[in-house]
Short mmCIF file of C-alpha atoms in Angstrom, two decimals:
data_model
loop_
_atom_site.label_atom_id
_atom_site.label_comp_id
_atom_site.label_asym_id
_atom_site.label_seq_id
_atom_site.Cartn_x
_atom_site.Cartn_y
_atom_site.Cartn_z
CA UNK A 1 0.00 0.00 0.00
CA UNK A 2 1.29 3.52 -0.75
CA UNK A 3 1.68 6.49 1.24
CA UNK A 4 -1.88 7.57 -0.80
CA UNK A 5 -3.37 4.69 0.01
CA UNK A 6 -2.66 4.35 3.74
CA UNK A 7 -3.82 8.54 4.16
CA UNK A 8 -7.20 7.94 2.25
CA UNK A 9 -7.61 4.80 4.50
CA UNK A 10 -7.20 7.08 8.06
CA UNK A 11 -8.99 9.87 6.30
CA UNK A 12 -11.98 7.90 5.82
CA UNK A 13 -12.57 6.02 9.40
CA UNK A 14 -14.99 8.46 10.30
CA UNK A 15 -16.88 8.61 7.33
CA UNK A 16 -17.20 4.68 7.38
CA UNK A 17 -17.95 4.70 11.21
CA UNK A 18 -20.91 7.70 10.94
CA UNK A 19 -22.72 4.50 8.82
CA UNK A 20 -21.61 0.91 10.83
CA UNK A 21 -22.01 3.02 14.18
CA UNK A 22 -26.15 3.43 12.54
CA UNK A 23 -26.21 -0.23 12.48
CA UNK A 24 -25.07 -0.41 8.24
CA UNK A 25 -22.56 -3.38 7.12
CA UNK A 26 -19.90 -2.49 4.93
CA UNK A 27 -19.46 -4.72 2.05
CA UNK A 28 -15.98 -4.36 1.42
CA UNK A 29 -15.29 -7.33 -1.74
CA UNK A 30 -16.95 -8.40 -4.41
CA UNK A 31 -17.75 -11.57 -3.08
CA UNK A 32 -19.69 -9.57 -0.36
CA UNK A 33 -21.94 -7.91 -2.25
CA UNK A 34 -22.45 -11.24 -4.21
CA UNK A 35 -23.47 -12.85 -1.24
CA UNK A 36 -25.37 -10.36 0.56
CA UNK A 37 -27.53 -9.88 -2.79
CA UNK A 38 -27.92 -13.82 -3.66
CA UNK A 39 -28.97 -14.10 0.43
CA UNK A 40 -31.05 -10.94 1.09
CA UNK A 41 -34.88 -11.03 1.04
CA UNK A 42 -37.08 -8.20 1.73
CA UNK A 43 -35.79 -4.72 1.88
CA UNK A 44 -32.20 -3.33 1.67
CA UNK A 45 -31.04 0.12 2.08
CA UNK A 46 -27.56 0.46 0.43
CA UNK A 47 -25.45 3.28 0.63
CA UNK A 48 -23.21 4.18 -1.63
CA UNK A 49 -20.67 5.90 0.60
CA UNK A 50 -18.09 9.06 -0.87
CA UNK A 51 -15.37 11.40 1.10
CA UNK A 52 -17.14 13.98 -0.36
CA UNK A 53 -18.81 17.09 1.31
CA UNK A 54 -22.39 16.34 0.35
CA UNK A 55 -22.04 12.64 1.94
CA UNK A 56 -20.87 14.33 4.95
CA UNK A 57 -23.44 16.76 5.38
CA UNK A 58 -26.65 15.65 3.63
CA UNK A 59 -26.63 12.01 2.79
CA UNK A 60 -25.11 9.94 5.64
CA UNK A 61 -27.04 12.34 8.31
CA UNK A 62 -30.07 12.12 5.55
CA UNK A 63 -29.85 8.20 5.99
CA UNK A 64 -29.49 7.81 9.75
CA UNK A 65 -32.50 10.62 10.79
CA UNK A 66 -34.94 8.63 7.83
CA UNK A 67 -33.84 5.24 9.99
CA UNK A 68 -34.50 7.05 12.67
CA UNK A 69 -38.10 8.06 12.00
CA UNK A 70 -39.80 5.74 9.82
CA UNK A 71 -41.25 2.89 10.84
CA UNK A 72 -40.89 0.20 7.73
CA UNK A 73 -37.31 -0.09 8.59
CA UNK A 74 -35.73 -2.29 5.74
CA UNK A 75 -34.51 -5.60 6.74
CA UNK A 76 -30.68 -4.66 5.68
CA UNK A 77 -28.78 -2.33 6.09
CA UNK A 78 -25.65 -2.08 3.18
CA UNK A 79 -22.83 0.46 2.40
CA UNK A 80 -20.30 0.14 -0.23
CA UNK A 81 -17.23 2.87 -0.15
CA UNK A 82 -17.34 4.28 -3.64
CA UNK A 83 -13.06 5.73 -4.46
CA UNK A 84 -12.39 3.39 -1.43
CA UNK A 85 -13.68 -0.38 -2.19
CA UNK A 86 -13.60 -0.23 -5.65
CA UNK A 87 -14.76 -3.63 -6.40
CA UNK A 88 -17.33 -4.03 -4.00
CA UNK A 89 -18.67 -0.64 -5.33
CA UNK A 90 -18.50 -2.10 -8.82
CA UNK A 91 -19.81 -5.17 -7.96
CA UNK A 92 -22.81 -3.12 -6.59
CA UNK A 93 -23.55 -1.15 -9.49
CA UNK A 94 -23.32 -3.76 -11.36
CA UNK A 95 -26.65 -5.07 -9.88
CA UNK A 96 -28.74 -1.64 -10.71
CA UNK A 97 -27.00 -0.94 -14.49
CA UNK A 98 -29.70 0.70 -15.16
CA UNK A 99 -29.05 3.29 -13.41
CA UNK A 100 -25.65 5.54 -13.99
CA UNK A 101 -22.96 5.57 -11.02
CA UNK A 102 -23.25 8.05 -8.79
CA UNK A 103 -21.70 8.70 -5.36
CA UNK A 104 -23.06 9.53 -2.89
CA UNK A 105 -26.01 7.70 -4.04
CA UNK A 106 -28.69 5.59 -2.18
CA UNK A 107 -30.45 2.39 -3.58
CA UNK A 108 -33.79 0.36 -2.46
CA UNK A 109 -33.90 -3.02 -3.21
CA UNK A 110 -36.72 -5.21 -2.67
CA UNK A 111 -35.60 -9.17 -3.07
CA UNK A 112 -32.43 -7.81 -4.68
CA UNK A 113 -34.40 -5.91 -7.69
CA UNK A 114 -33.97 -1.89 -7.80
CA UNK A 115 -37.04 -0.18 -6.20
CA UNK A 116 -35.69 3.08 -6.14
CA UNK A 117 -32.12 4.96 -6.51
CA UNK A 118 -31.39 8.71 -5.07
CA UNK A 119 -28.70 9.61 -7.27
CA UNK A 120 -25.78 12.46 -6.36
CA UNK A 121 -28.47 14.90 -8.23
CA UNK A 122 -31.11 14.38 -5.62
CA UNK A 123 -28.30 15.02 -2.98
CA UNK A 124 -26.37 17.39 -3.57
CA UNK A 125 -27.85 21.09 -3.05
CA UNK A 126 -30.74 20.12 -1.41
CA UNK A 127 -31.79 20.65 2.43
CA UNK A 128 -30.87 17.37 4.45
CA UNK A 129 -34.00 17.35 6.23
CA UNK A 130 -35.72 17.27 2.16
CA UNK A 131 -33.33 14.35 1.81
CA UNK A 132 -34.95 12.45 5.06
CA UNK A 133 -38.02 13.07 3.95
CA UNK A 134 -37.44 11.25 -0.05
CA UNK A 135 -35.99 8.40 1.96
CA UNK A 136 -38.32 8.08 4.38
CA UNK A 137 -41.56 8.40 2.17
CA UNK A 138 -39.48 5.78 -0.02
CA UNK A 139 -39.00 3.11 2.57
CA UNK A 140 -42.88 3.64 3.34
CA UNK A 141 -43.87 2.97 -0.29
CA UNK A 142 -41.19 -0.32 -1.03
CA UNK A 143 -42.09 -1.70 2.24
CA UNK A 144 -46.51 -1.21 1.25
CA UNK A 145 -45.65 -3.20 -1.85
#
């Protein structure tokens, strides 16, 4: 690992810790994702994690008040490091292609299908609490199907 590498890594413990400290796994191979996607049923909330100023302050603190408050909590909780675990993240988009890559981004799956993506777009320049409250409605609507 080079002196890049091994900065970005400490840089990032926070970031990664604001998620698994809200109860999220990290997927951090390919081989996770595979597994967590051939295993899951019901609802999973994956995160697309980023070092980047909107993840800080709108969609990690987005994601963790929306747990907070809704009540169809999804039965998973997922994160992927996007820049950081580049294969897992890969291996994560590759299961909503339809969709482009984006980072932060957050996905709903329902029995491993896409249900709904928030894309960097819907994050980035809007109020958090408007952010909570896309997520939150979301989870309500997935989890009424």
């Amino acid at each position: 690992m080079n002196a890049y590498d091994e900065y970005m890594k400490g840089i990032v413990v926070p970031m990664r810790q604001e998620l698994t400290g809200a109860g999220f796994k990290e997927l951090l191979t390919a081989e996770e994702v595979n597994e967590h996607m051939s295993s899951s049923k019901g609802t999973s909330l994956v995160v697309i994690n980023s070092v980047c100023g909107c993840a800080a302050g709108l969609a990690r603190p987005a994601v963790i008040e929306a747990l907070q408050t809704v009540e169809a909590k999804p039965e998973y909780l997922v994160t992927v490091f996007a820049g950081q675990d580049k294969e897992a993240t890969a291996q994560m988009r590759n299961y909503f292609e339809e969709v482009p890559p984006s980072s932060p981004s957050i996905a709903v799956l329902k029995d491993g299908a896409l249900a709904y993506f928030i894309p960097r777009e819907q994050i980035e320049g809007y109020p958090m609490e408007q952010i909570r409250d896309h997520l939150s409605h979301v989870l309500e609507q997935v989890a009424a199907q």
